[in-house]
Amino acid sequence: MEKWSLMTITVLLALTVRWAVSLGSYSGAGKPPMYGDYEAQRHWQEITYNLPIRQWYFNTSDNNLLYWGLDYPPLTAYHSFVCAYIAKLINPDWVALHTSRGYESQSHKLFMRTTVFVADLLVYIPAVILYCISLKETSAKKKASTCALCILLYPGLILIDHGHFQYPLSLGLALWAVLCLSHDWDLLGSVAFCLALNYKQMELYHSLPFFCYLLGKCFKKGLKGKGLVLLTKLAGTVLLSFAACWLPFGTDVEQIMQVLRRLFPIDRGLFEACMFSSPHPLPCPDKVANIWCSLSVLIKIKNVISPRTQLKLSFAVTFLSLLPACIKLTVQPSLRGFKFALVACALSFFLFSFQVHEKSILLVSVPVCLIINEIPFMATWFLLVSTFSLLPLLLKDGLLLAYAVTTPAFLAVCLASFSILEKTSAEDLQLKAFSLSLKGYVSWFKSFPKIVRSLFLLSLSLMGVLSVLSAAVPPPPGLPDFFPVAVSIVSCTHFLLFLVYFNLVILWDSKNRGQKKMS
């Protein structure tokens, strides 16, 4: 009873924070002609309600694809249609064809914010709660309510979903998939992940860990017996799930090809950062904290390498960077390895893949939230850096106050919940096996906890100073993007080091914990 009382308080607190953030501005408010992501979501409701399905992804006189044309998979379109149906009942002007473009009012803002709240309450928050309740509580693990509070107060997701404006459905469905796999409900987990992937194509960031973990389980069971049966069931489940999602488009090959062209517009080039969030090409102004945008400060890659070569280079580096984690997970499938592989692979995609948006860091952050009970210090550090990396976008949306309040509050909750500054030993950071392999070669390893704490405090100081400067100090003359670029480079440097760290944890983990329900 006490557990559920604490969990209720946790959820109420999380909802209160979300409500407070939602009172502020949103992406593109009062900024014609394109406005922002808020208008994109509203426009998709307009299109899906007023036009037949066959026109949703095609450029027509009623559907100008240069103005926030649909570029997400079918489930996003279906969700927009459901929201539009409700909006039509309340106020037809909200989704009127053509005349509703750029519609802004307090009542409509309340409606749109409510749809995000409902998505959070129905999909994302329940998945977090059930995940935390399922965690095995030992002396090293906190109570479910404490873990849930830290996850639900992660500022990056709150600021993007309830400030900037987007729906948490794909990440919520991915969490449900992880939860199902943790209970050996492999088929149900496959369905949940297929739904996540058919809501947003960025879930490809998580696809390889899901594939490798389930394939590894099949290998472990034996491909001449139970493993083959499981593999057949999984293949059938995936095919049926995709068929159900794409059924309205399946009668016409050209329809399918047009949707795919909208989902993967590779001709935009490596630096068209808004591939996944906007059909209106916006060149990457060196503000995304990945390797390509950071390197372009020194080397103008887009002027030296052709778009096709950029694509090949991006694919090769991404593939090589995620290969070690995927091989280890396939050979030694375990739930613990699966969760760490979700982090490492998503981070590889964010750092090295083609056409990345700032918001894509959330695809790394949510898996990191799942291991915050195992490595609270490093998880908290990463989540703070990920939120900091969004600063240029948050400033653009007028979310400085929300950022300045939620980020320190999150740090305070993690400090109180996990005593993170006391969890910096090699064992606490899951690096004991790696440290033993270095014994006798690295003399400073005994001072490792102190060094890590010092680096953490230095990192916090640097992020704090850059946050203040970005908000309060005008950029140097002739360098209007100086502070956004600085944020990008500092964040990218952190992420590269985190990638090395997570891969070390994965590769030096010799414990097969696949039989445990949750780590």
Short mmCIF file of C-alpha atoms in Angstrom, two decimals:
data_model
loop_
_atom_site.label_atom_id
_atom_site.label_comp_id
_atom_site.label_asym_id
_atom_site.label_seq_id
_atom_site.Cartn_x
_atom_site.Cartn_y
_atom_site.Cartn_z
CA MET A 1 0.00 0.00 0.00
CA GLU A 2 2.83 2.37 0.92
CA LYS A 3 4.55 1.62 -2.40
CA TRP A 4 1.46 2.67 -4.35
CA SER A 5 1.01 5.83 -2.23
CA LEU A 6 4.58 6.87 -2.98
CA MET A 7 4.10 6.05 -6.65
CA THR A 8 0.92 8.16 -6.77
CA ILE A 9 2.79 11.12 -5.29
CA THR A 10 5.58 10.57 -7.82
CA VAL A 11 3.16 10.62 -10.75
CA LEU A 12 1.35 13.70 -9.43
CA LEU A 13 4.65 15.54 -9.04
CA ALA A 14 5.72 14.55 -12.55
CA LEU A 15 2.40 15.73 -13.98
CA THR A 16 2.64 19.02 -12.07
CA VAL A 17 6.06 19.73 -13.57
CA ARG A 18 4.75 18.89 -17.03
CA TRP A 19 1.76 21.17 -16.56
CA ALA A 20 3.98 24.04 -15.39
CA VAL A 21 6.27 23.67 -18.43
CA SER A 22 3.29 23.50 -20.79
CA LEU A 23 2.12 26.96 -19.62
CA GLY A 24 5.07 28.53 -21.42
CA SER A 25 5.84 29.00 -25.08
CA TYR A 26 6.04 26.34 -27.78
CA SER A 27 7.95 25.78 -30.99
CA GLY A 28 7.33 28.53 -33.55
CA ALA A 29 4.69 30.45 -31.58
CA GLY A 30 3.81 33.60 -33.52
CA LYS A 31 6.61 33.07 -36.06
CA PRO A 32 5.19 32.85 -39.59
CA PRO A 33 5.41 31.61 -42.24
CA MET A 34 6.51 28.14 -41.07
CA TYR A 35 5.84 28.55 -37.34
CA GLY A 36 7.23 25.35 -35.72
CA ASP A 37 6.61 21.78 -34.58
CA TYR A 38 3.37 22.80 -32.85
CA GLU A 39 1.99 23.96 -36.19
CA ALA A 40 3.37 20.83 -37.87
CA GLN A 41 1.30 18.62 -35.55
CA ARG A 42 -1.78 20.78 -36.06
CA HIS A 43 -1.30 20.78 -39.84
CA TRP A 44 -1.06 16.99 -39.93
CA GLN A 45 -4.42 16.88 -38.18
CA GLU A 46 -5.80 19.22 -40.84
CA ILE A 47 -4.44 17.09 -43.68
CA THR A 48 -5.41 13.66 -42.34
CA TYR A 49 -8.94 14.74 -41.50
CA ASN A 50 -9.76 16.57 -44.73
CA LEU A 51 -7.95 14.54 -47.36
CA PRO A 52 -8.26 10.87 -48.38
CA ILE A 53 -5.46 8.56 -47.25
CA ARG A 54 -4.03 8.27 -50.74
CA GLN A 55 -3.19 12.00 -50.68
CA TRP A 56 -1.60 12.22 -47.23
CA TYR A 57 1.98 11.83 -48.45
CA PHE A 58 1.64 13.30 -51.95
CA ASN A 59 2.15 16.88 -53.06
CA THR A 60 -1.18 18.28 -54.29
CA SER A 61 -2.97 21.62 -54.45
CA ASP A 62 -4.50 20.77 -51.05
CA ASN A 63 -1.32 19.32 -49.54
CA ASN A 64 1.79 21.40 -50.08
CA LEU A 65 4.59 19.13 -48.87
CA LEU A 66 6.90 22.13 -48.45
CA TYR A 67 4.61 23.28 -45.64
CA TRP A 68 5.03 20.61 -42.96
CA GLY A 69 4.12 17.71 -45.19
CA LEU A 70 3.83 14.37 -43.43
CA ASP A 71 7.23 12.70 -43.09
CA TYR A 72 6.53 10.16 -40.35
CA PRO A 73 5.22 6.58 -40.68
CA PRO A 74 1.51 5.68 -40.85
CA LEU A 75 0.86 5.44 -37.09
CA THR A 76 1.71 9.12 -36.70
CA ALA A 77 -0.82 9.91 -39.43
CA TYR A 78 -3.49 7.75 -37.77
CA HIS A 79 -2.84 9.43 -34.43
CA SER A 80 -3.16 12.85 -36.10
CA PHE A 81 -6.48 11.78 -37.59
CA VAL A 82 -7.84 10.73 -34.18
CA CYS A 83 -6.77 14.05 -32.64
CA ALA A 84 -8.29 15.91 -35.61
CA TYR A 85 -11.61 14.10 -35.19
CA ILE A 86 -11.82 15.28 -31.58
CA ALA A 87 -10.66 18.78 -32.55
CA LYS A 88 -13.40 18.99 -35.21
CA LEU A 89 -16.04 18.24 -32.58
CA ILE A 90 -14.76 21.05 -30.35
CA ASN A 91 -13.98 23.72 -32.95
CA PRO A 92 -14.00 23.00 -36.71
CA ASP A 93 -11.81 26.06 -37.33
CA TRP A 94 -8.85 24.24 -35.74
CA VAL A 95 -8.60 21.77 -38.63
CA ALA A 96 -10.30 23.63 -41.48
CA LEU A 97 -8.53 22.95 -44.76
CA HIS A 98 -6.26 25.84 -45.80
CA THR A 99 -7.84 28.48 -43.54
CA SER A 100 -6.50 26.94 -40.32
CA ARG A 101 -2.85 27.39 -41.31
CA GLY A 102 -0.93 28.98 -38.44
CA TYR A 103 -3.99 28.87 -36.16
CA GLU A 104 -3.15 30.05 -32.65
CA SER A 105 -5.45 30.57 -29.69
CA GLN A 106 -5.45 29.80 -25.97
CA SER A 107 -8.24 27.26 -26.35
CA HIS A 108 -6.40 25.45 -29.14
CA LYS A 109 -3.16 25.53 -27.17
CA LEU A 110 -5.02 23.94 -24.25
CA PHE A 111 -6.38 21.24 -26.55
CA MET A 112 -2.99 20.46 -28.08
CA ARG A 113 -1.24 20.41 -24.71
CA THR A 114 -3.97 18.08 -23.41
CA THR A 115 -3.36 15.61 -26.23
CA VAL A 116 0.30 15.37 -25.15
CA PHE A 117 -0.76 14.88 -21.52
CA VAL A 118 -3.12 12.08 -22.54
CA ALA A 119 -0.37 10.37 -24.56
CA ASP A 120 1.95 10.65 -21.55
CA LEU A 121 -0.67 9.27 -19.16
CA LEU A 122 -1.77 6.40 -21.37
CA VAL A 123 1.55 5.22 -22.80
CA TYR A 124 4.80 6.66 -21.44
CA ILE A 125 4.16 7.10 -17.70
CA PRO A 126 2.55 3.65 -17.17
CA ALA A 127 5.52 2.03 -18.92
CA VAL A 128 7.96 3.85 -16.62
CA ILE A 129 5.98 2.94 -13.49
CA LEU A 130 5.69 -0.74 -14.37
CA TYR A 131 9.35 -0.90 -15.35
CA CYS A 132 10.45 0.54 -12.01
CA ILE A 133 8.10 -1.72 -10.05
CA SER A 134 9.57 -4.72 -11.87
CA LEU A 135 13.11 -3.86 -10.80
CA LYS A 136 14.51 -6.33 -8.29
CA GLU A 137 15.16 -4.38 -5.11
CA THR A 138 18.44 -5.17 -3.43
CA SER A 139 20.61 -3.10 -1.11
CA ALA A 140 22.16 -1.53 -4.21
CA LYS A 141 18.87 -0.59 -5.82
CA LYS A 142 16.43 2.10 -4.74
CA LYS A 143 12.71 1.73 -4.30
CA ALA A 144 10.52 1.82 -7.37
CA SER A 145 9.09 5.24 -6.57
CA THR A 146 12.56 6.79 -6.27
CA CYS A 147 13.69 5.39 -9.59
CA ALA A 148 10.42 6.42 -11.26
CA LEU A 149 10.74 9.94 -9.90
CA CYS A 150 14.21 10.39 -11.40
CA ILE A 151 13.08 9.03 -14.78
CA LEU A 152 9.85 11.03 -14.91
CA LEU A 153 11.64 14.26 -13.93
CA TYR A 154 14.26 13.94 -16.67
CA PRO A 155 14.14 17.52 -18.01
CA GLY A 156 15.12 16.82 -21.63
CA LEU A 157 11.98 14.86 -22.42
CA ILE A 158 9.70 17.18 -20.44
CA LEU A 159 11.03 20.31 -22.14
CA ILE A 160 10.73 18.83 -25.63
CA ASP A 161 7.34 17.13 -25.20
CA HIS A 162 5.53 19.71 -23.10
CA GLY A 163 7.54 22.81 -24.01
CA HIS A 164 8.82 22.58 -27.57
CA PHE A 165 5.92 20.24 -28.46
CA GLN A 166 5.95 16.64 -29.54
CA TYR A 167 4.31 13.39 -28.51
CA PRO A 168 6.07 10.74 -26.36
CA LEU A 169 4.32 7.82 -28.06
CA SER A 170 7.21 6.21 -29.93
CA LEU A 171 9.47 6.29 -26.86
CA GLY A 172 6.60 5.06 -24.69
CA LEU A 173 5.92 2.14 -27.03
CA ALA A 174 9.64 1.31 -27.08
CA LEU A 175 9.58 1.25 -23.26
CA TRP A 176 6.63 -1.15 -23.35
CA ALA A 177 8.67 -3.35 -25.70
CA VAL A 178 11.61 -3.39 -23.25
CA LEU A 179 9.21 -4.18 -20.39
CA CYS A 180 7.70 -7.09 -22.33
CA LEU A 181 11.10 -8.55 -23.19
CA SER A 182 12.14 -8.29 -19.54
CA HIS A 183 9.31 -10.69 -18.72
CA ASP A 184 10.09 -12.99 -21.67
CA TRP A 185 6.98 -11.85 -23.55
CA ASP A 186 8.99 -11.76 -26.74
CA LEU A 187 6.11 -11.71 -29.22
CA LEU A 188 4.26 -8.95 -27.39
CA GLY A 189 7.51 -7.01 -27.12
CA SER A 190 8.02 -7.38 -30.86
CA VAL A 191 4.55 -5.98 -31.52
CA ALA A 192 5.19 -3.01 -29.23
CA PHE A 193 8.49 -2.20 -30.92
CA CYS A 194 6.97 -2.53 -34.39
CA LEU A 195 4.32 -0.01 -33.33
CA ALA A 196 7.06 2.32 -32.04
CA LEU A 197 8.96 2.02 -35.33
CA ASN A 198 5.79 2.65 -37.32
CA TYR A 199 5.12 5.78 -35.28
CA LYS A 200 8.57 7.31 -35.79
CA GLN A 201 11.30 6.00 -38.04
CA MET A 202 13.95 7.24 -35.61
CA GLU A 203 13.23 4.11 -33.57
CA LEU A 204 15.67 2.53 -36.01
CA TYR A 205 18.20 3.78 -33.45
CA HIS A 206 16.96 0.95 -31.20
CA SER A 207 16.25 -1.67 -33.83
CA LEU A 208 19.60 -3.48 -33.85
CA PRO A 209 19.65 -4.22 -30.08
CA PHE A 210 16.11 -5.61 -30.32
CA PHE A 211 17.07 -7.71 -33.34
CA CYS A 212 20.36 -8.96 -31.88
CA TYR A 213 18.89 -9.75 -28.46
CA LEU A 214 16.00 -11.79 -29.87
CA LEU A 215 18.23 -13.48 -32.47
CA GLY A 216 20.70 -14.34 -29.73
CA LYS A 217 17.89 -15.91 -27.69
CA CYS A 218 16.93 -18.02 -30.72
CA PHE A 219 20.54 -19.16 -31.16
CA LYS A 220 20.76 -19.98 -27.47
CA LYS A 221 17.65 -22.16 -27.66
CA GLY A 222 19.02 -23.93 -30.73
CA LEU A 223 17.98 -23.28 -34.32
CA LYS A 224 17.01 -26.92 -34.77
CA GLY A 225 14.49 -26.90 -31.97
CA LYS A 226 12.81 -24.28 -29.80
CA GLY A 227 15.00 -21.54 -31.24
CA LEU A 228 13.69 -22.14 -34.75
CA VAL A 229 10.10 -22.08 -33.46
CA LEU A 230 10.72 -18.79 -31.66
CA LEU A 231 12.43 -17.29 -34.71
CA THR A 232 9.48 -18.27 -36.92
CA LYS A 233 6.98 -16.78 -34.48
CA LEU A 234 8.97 -13.57 -34.21
CA ALA A 235 9.24 -13.22 -37.99
CA GLY A 236 5.52 -13.81 -38.37
CA THR A 237 4.70 -11.31 -35.63
CA VAL A 238 6.83 -8.58 -37.20
CA LEU A 239 5.38 -9.16 -40.68
CA LEU A 240 1.79 -9.10 -39.39
CA SER A 241 2.43 -5.97 -37.31
CA PHE A 242 3.88 -4.09 -40.27
CA ALA A 243 1.11 -5.36 -42.56
CA ALA A 244 -1.54 -4.07 -40.17
CA CYS A 245 0.10 -0.63 -39.91
CA TRP A 246 0.60 -0.25 -43.66
CA LEU A 247 -2.63 -1.92 -44.80
CA PRO A 248 -4.31 1.28 -46.13
CA PHE A 249 -1.24 1.94 -48.29
CA GLY A 250 -0.60 -1.66 -49.34
CA THR A 251 -2.89 -1.67 -52.36
CA ASP A 252 -0.60 0.57 -54.38
CA VAL A 253 3.17 0.16 -54.74
CA GLU A 254 3.55 3.84 -55.63
CA GLN A 255 1.85 4.76 -52.36
CA ILE A 256 4.36 2.72 -50.39
CA MET A 257 7.32 4.14 -52.33
CA GLN A 258 6.11 7.71 -51.79
CA VAL A 259 5.76 7.16 -48.04
CA LEU A 260 9.29 5.72 -47.95
CA ARG A 261 10.63 8.70 -49.90
CA ARG A 262 9.02 11.00 -47.34
CA LEU A 263 10.50 9.01 -44.45
CA PHE A 264 14.03 8.83 -45.85
CA PRO A 265 14.82 11.88 -48.05
CA ILE A 266 18.48 11.03 -48.46
CA ASP A 267 18.98 13.58 -51.26
CA ARG A 268 18.93 16.38 -48.70
CA GLY A 269 22.48 15.54 -47.69
CA LEU A 270 24.33 14.85 -44.46
CA PHE A 271 23.60 18.24 -42.92
CA GLU A 272 19.87 18.50 -43.44
CA ALA A 273 19.25 18.14 -39.72
CA CYS A 274 15.48 18.25 -39.87
CA MET A 275 15.02 15.03 -41.82
CA PHE A 276 12.83 13.53 -39.15
CA SER A 277 11.00 16.62 -37.96
CA SER A 278 10.38 18.81 -40.97
CA PRO A 279 9.87 18.47 -44.69
CA HIS A 280 11.16 22.03 -45.01
CA PRO A 281 14.92 21.58 -45.50
CA LEU A 282 16.87 23.52 -42.91
CA PRO A 283 20.66 23.25 -43.27
CA CYS A 284 22.51 22.18 -40.15
CA PRO A 285 24.09 25.35 -38.73
CA ASP A 286 26.64 23.40 -36.71
CA LYS A 287 24.26 23.24 -33.72
CA VAL A 288 23.63 19.50 -33.46
CA ALA A 289 25.96 17.79 -31.00
CA ASN A 290 27.08 15.03 -33.35
CA ILE A 291 30.45 14.41 -34.93
CA TRP A 292 29.64 15.74 -38.41
CA CYS A 293 28.32 19.12 -37.27
CA SER A 294 31.18 19.48 -34.81
CA LEU A 295 33.82 18.62 -37.43
CA SER A 296 32.26 20.98 -39.94
CA VAL A 297 33.46 23.87 -37.79
CA LEU A 298 36.99 22.97 -38.91
CA ILE A 299 36.34 21.11 -42.17
CA LYS A 300 33.41 22.04 -44.38
CA ILE A 301 32.53 18.45 -45.19
CA LYS A 302 29.58 19.35 -47.40
CA ASN A 303 31.90 21.38 -49.65
CA VAL A 304 34.53 18.63 -49.91
CA ILE A 305 32.52 15.40 -50.14
CA SER A 306 29.55 14.72 -52.42
CA PRO A 307 26.16 13.91 -50.83
CA ARG A 308 26.35 10.24 -51.91
CA THR A 309 29.82 9.87 -50.45
CA GLN A 310 28.62 11.55 -47.26
CA LEU A 311 25.90 8.93 -47.02
CA LYS A 312 28.36 6.07 -47.50
CA LEU A 313 30.83 7.52 -45.01
CA SER A 314 28.11 8.07 -42.43
CA PHE A 315 26.81 4.52 -42.87
CA ALA A 316 30.27 2.99 -42.58
CA VAL A 317 31.26 4.87 -39.42
CA THR A 318 27.88 4.26 -37.78
CA PHE A 319 28.00 0.55 -38.60
CA LEU A 320 31.54 0.10 -37.30
CA SER A 321 30.82 2.01 -34.08
CA LEU A 322 27.81 -0.11 -33.11
CA LEU A 323 29.22 -3.45 -34.30
CA PRO A 324 31.02 -4.47 -31.05
CA ALA A 325 27.93 -4.06 -28.87
CA CYS A 326 25.72 -5.89 -31.37
CA ILE A 327 28.11 -8.83 -31.71
CA LYS A 328 28.44 -9.17 -27.94
CA LEU A 329 24.66 -9.06 -27.49
CA THR A 330 24.06 -11.68 -30.20
CA VAL A 331 26.68 -14.05 -28.80
CA GLN A 332 25.78 -13.49 -25.14
CA PRO A 333 22.15 -12.32 -25.00
CA SER A 334 21.19 -10.96 -21.60
CA LEU A 335 18.67 -8.39 -20.48
CA ARG A 336 21.38 -6.29 -18.87
CA GLY A 337 23.46 -6.37 -22.05
CA PHE A 338 20.36 -5.52 -24.06
CA LYS A 339 19.69 -2.34 -22.07
CA PHE A 340 23.30 -1.17 -22.32
CA ALA A 341 23.31 -1.99 -26.04
CA LEU A 342 20.21 0.18 -26.51
CA VAL A 343 22.22 3.08 -25.10
CA ALA A 344 25.43 2.41 -27.04
CA CYS A 345 23.74 1.80 -30.40
CA ALA A 346 21.43 4.80 -30.11
CA LEU A 347 24.40 6.98 -29.20
CA SER A 348 26.34 5.67 -32.20
CA PHE A 349 23.42 6.57 -34.47
CA PHE A 350 23.16 10.04 -32.94
CA LEU A 351 26.88 10.77 -33.28
CA PHE A 352 27.58 9.32 -36.71
CA SER A 353 24.40 8.72 -38.70
CA PHE A 354 22.84 10.65 -41.55
CA GLN A 355 20.62 13.71 -40.95
CA VAL A 356 20.38 14.02 -37.17
CA HIS A 357 18.22 16.47 -35.23
CA GLU A 358 19.00 17.85 -31.77
CA LYS A 359 15.92 16.11 -30.36
CA SER A 360 17.24 12.70 -31.42
CA ILE A 361 19.39 12.67 -28.27
CA LEU A 362 16.19 11.67 -26.45
CA LEU A 363 16.47 8.29 -28.18
CA VAL A 364 19.66 7.79 -26.19
CA SER A 365 18.46 9.41 -22.99
CA VAL A 366 15.41 7.21 -22.43
CA PRO A 367 17.47 3.96 -22.48
CA VAL A 368 19.93 5.67 -20.13
CA CYS A 369 17.00 6.28 -17.78
CA LEU A 370 16.43 2.51 -17.71
CA ILE A 371 19.88 1.92 -16.21
CA ILE A 372 19.90 4.83 -13.78
CA ASN A 373 19.50 2.35 -10.89
CA GLU A 374 22.62 0.46 -12.02
CA ILE A 375 24.99 3.34 -12.77
CA PRO A 376 23.33 6.37 -11.14
CA PHE A 377 26.40 8.60 -11.36
CA MET A 378 27.11 8.14 -15.07
CA ALA A 379 23.42 8.04 -15.99
CA THR A 380 22.74 11.33 -14.19
CA TRP A 381 25.79 12.92 -15.81
CA PHE A 382 24.70 11.81 -19.27
CA LEU A 383 21.12 13.00 -18.78
CA LEU A 384 22.36 16.43 -17.69
CA VAL A 385 24.61 16.71 -20.75
CA SER A 386 21.81 15.58 -23.06
CA THR A 387 19.54 18.31 -21.71
CA PHE A 388 22.34 20.86 -22.07
CA SER A 389 22.84 19.83 -25.71
CA LEU A 390 19.25 20.97 -26.40
CA LEU A 391 19.95 24.49 -25.09
CA PRO A 392 20.04 26.31 -28.48
CA LEU A 393 16.66 24.81 -29.39
CA LEU A 394 15.21 25.60 -25.96
CA LEU A 395 16.38 29.21 -26.12
CA LYS A 396 14.84 29.56 -29.56
CA ASP A 397 11.51 28.34 -28.13
CA GLY A 398 11.60 30.65 -25.12
CA LEU A 399 12.09 27.82 -22.62
CA LEU A 400 15.05 29.28 -20.73
CA LEU A 401 13.19 29.59 -17.41
CA ALA A 402 11.87 26.03 -17.65
CA TYR A 403 15.38 24.78 -18.45
CA ALA A 404 16.91 26.76 -15.57
CA VAL A 405 14.43 25.30 -13.08
CA THR A 406 14.00 21.68 -14.18
CA THR A 407 17.67 20.88 -14.77
CA PRO A 408 19.00 21.79 -11.28
CA ALA A 409 15.88 20.20 -9.76
CA PHE A 410 16.64 16.95 -11.57
CA LEU A 411 20.23 17.01 -10.35
CA ALA A 412 19.04 17.61 -6.78
CA VAL A 413 16.61 14.68 -6.95
CA CYS A 414 19.34 12.35 -8.25
CA LEU A 415 21.78 13.52 -5.58
CA ALA A 416 19.19 12.89 -2.87
CA SER A 417 17.94 9.61 -4.30
CA PHE A 418 21.16 7.89 -5.28
CA SER A 419 23.97 9.80 -3.50
CA ILE A 420 25.65 9.81 -6.89
CA LEU A 421 28.87 11.48 -5.76
CA GLU A 422 29.53 8.44 -3.58
CA LYS A 423 29.05 6.04 -6.52
CA THR A 424 32.24 6.74 -8.47
CA SER A 425 34.38 3.67 -7.81
CA ALA A 426 35.28 1.33 -10.67
CA GLU A 427 32.80 -1.20 -9.27
CA ASP A 428 30.02 1.39 -9.02
CA LEU A 429 30.64 2.41 -12.62
CA GLN A 430 30.57 -1.24 -13.79
CA LEU A 431 34.25 -0.98 -14.77
CA LYS A 432 35.72 -3.44 -12.29
CA ALA A 433 36.53 -6.07 -14.93
CA PHE A 434 38.10 -3.44 -17.16
CA SER A 435 40.12 -2.01 -14.27
CA LEU A 436 41.46 -5.45 -13.39
CA SER A 437 42.67 -5.87 -16.95
CA LEU A 438 44.61 -2.62 -16.58
CA LYS A 439 46.10 -3.40 -13.18
CA GLY A 440 49.83 -2.85 -13.24
CA TYR A 441 49.60 -0.73 -16.40
CA VAL A 442 47.75 2.34 -15.13
CA SER A 443 49.17 3.64 -11.87
CA TRP A 444 46.53 6.35 -11.37
CA PHE A 445 43.59 3.94 -11.27
CA LYS A 446 43.57 4.06 -7.45
CA SER A 447 42.65 7.73 -7.71
CA PHE A 448 39.91 6.94 -10.22
CA PRO A 449 36.90 7.93 -8.01
CA LYS A 450 38.43 11.30 -7.15
CA ILE A 451 39.33 11.98 -10.79
CA VAL A 452 35.82 11.10 -11.97
CA ARG A 453 34.19 13.36 -9.38
CA SER A 454 36.50 16.22 -10.35
CA LEU A 455 35.67 15.77 -14.04
CA PHE A 456 31.96 15.72 -13.20
CA LEU A 457 32.16 18.98 -11.27
CA LEU A 458 34.25 20.54 -14.03
CA SER A 459 31.67 19.42 -16.58
CA LEU A 460 28.81 20.90 -14.56
CA SER A 461 30.68 24.17 -14.20
CA LEU A 462 31.39 24.37 -17.92
CA MET A 463 27.76 23.64 -18.83
CA GLY A 464 26.54 26.18 -16.27
CA VAL A 465 28.83 28.92 -17.56
CA LEU A 466 27.91 28.24 -21.21
CA SER A 467 24.21 28.23 -20.31
CA VAL A 468 24.48 31.65 -18.65
CA LEU A 469 26.58 33.09 -21.48
CA SER A 470 24.23 31.74 -24.15
CA ALA A 471 21.24 33.34 -22.44
CA ALA A 472 22.70 36.63 -21.25
CA VAL A 473 25.69 37.64 -23.39
CA PRO A 474 25.53 38.68 -27.06
CA PRO A 475 27.78 36.64 -29.36
CA PRO A 476 31.07 38.07 -30.64
CA PRO A 477 30.74 40.33 -33.72
CA GLY A 478 30.63 38.31 -36.92
CA LEU A 479 30.02 35.03 -35.02
CA PRO A 480 26.25 34.86 -34.43
CA ASP A 481 26.34 31.09 -33.82
CA PHE A 482 29.31 31.16 -31.45
CA PHE A 483 27.48 29.96 -28.33
CA PRO A 484 25.31 27.32 -30.08
CA VAL A 485 28.44 25.94 -31.73
CA ALA A 486 30.26 25.90 -28.38
CA VAL A 487 27.35 24.01 -26.82
CA SER A 488 27.42 21.56 -29.72
CA ILE A 489 31.16 20.87 -29.49
CA VAL A 490 31.20 20.54 -25.70
CA SER A 491 28.21 18.18 -25.80
CA CYS A 492 29.67 16.13 -28.66
CA THR A 493 32.93 15.70 -26.76
CA HIS A 494 31.00 14.40 -23.76
CA PHE A 495 28.98 12.03 -25.94
CA LEU A 496 32.09 10.56 -27.58
CA LEU A 497 33.56 9.80 -24.16
CA PHE A 498 30.25 8.32 -23.01
CA LEU A 499 30.22 6.09 -26.09
CA VAL A 500 33.64 4.74 -25.16
CA TYR A 501 32.47 4.21 -21.58
CA PHE A 502 29.29 2.33 -22.47
CA ASN A 503 31.15 0.07 -24.89
CA LEU A 504 33.75 -0.72 -22.21
CA VAL A 505 30.96 -1.73 -19.83
CA ILE A 506 29.39 -3.94 -22.51
CA LEU A 507 32.56 -5.61 -23.76
CA TRP A 508 34.08 -6.26 -20.32
CA ASP A 509 30.87 -7.63 -18.81
CA SER A 510 31.37 -11.39 -18.61
CA LYS A 511 28.25 -12.05 -16.54
CA ASN A 512 25.36 -13.59 -18.38
CA ARG A 513 22.27 -12.41 -16.61
CA GLY A 514 19.78 -13.38 -19.21
CA GLN A 515 17.76 -15.44 -16.77
CA LYS A 516 17.08 -12.48 -14.50
CA LYS A 517 13.86 -10.66 -15.01
CA MET A 518 15.32 -7.22 -14.51
CA SER A 519 18.83 -6.05 -13.67
#
